[in-house]
């Protein structure tokens, strides 16, 4: 799938260069956004906001504060979705109730805490798009930019997963009542093996063939995950956070024996 990236497309490279030199308000003074028209045609927000069977949370980043804002029913609209998808290099910030918003990925990609705090269900299924780990170090300038993009958009997810892990350890260590402290069962669906060859520029590839290929790939990985882990839903986690964060925040080159107090609390 590596050939679906646009890293070597002259038109893409020219456009990317313009976005680094010209602000969206000057590059697109009319504020044209085909996605807005598509969303308005395809989504009935009146029905979405009236739905009480499924809760929907949409994250956007407040430009002024840098914090995540969670929009939910009955306040969902085309503006909240446009704010959540507003890449600041391409589109002017979306204003909602006097506040300007950018893409939610900068502060919550996705935001997990509303799913932990506002839901009765204790199974949390995360669909991971950007690879968390790459074994090969970036070499050329384009690879460096791509990896910076992945790290930036993964950072908020990693922090929230880390918080869930620490809560799990606290519940186990202190014997806290599960009725008062939510121990989540975590599951992860990812396509890292297939999308690792794709650079950040592939997200600008709107070819129907490519989008259909990604759609089928997503269904394949979801079906495979369900075949392997469906019976675990409601019973246990299928994603071990310790495999990701076992060495996080530990001094390099030191063993737990050198820090007995820290080891006893981990």
Short mmCIF file of C-alpha atoms in Angstrom, two decimals, residues 4 22 32 50 94 98 111 126 146 166 266:
data_model
loop_
_atom_site.label_atom_id
_atom_site.label_comp_id
_atom_site.label_asym_id
_atom_site.label_seq_id
_atom_site.Cartn_x
_atom_site.Cartn_y
_atom_site.Cartn_z
CA UNK A 4 -0.84 5.14 -2.18
CA UNK A 22 0.11 30.88 3.47
CA UNK A 32 -14.83 26.30 0.80
CA UNK A 50 -32.80 12.76 19.62
CA UNK A 94 -14.39 26.68 13.29
CA UNK A 98 -17.57 32.39 20.45
CA UNK A 111 -10.76 11.23 23.89
CA UNK A 126 -10.08 1.31 20.72
CA UNK A 146 5.60 11.42 9.01
CA UNK A 166 -2.51 3.46 36.61
CA UNK A 266 3.84 -0.31 40.83
#
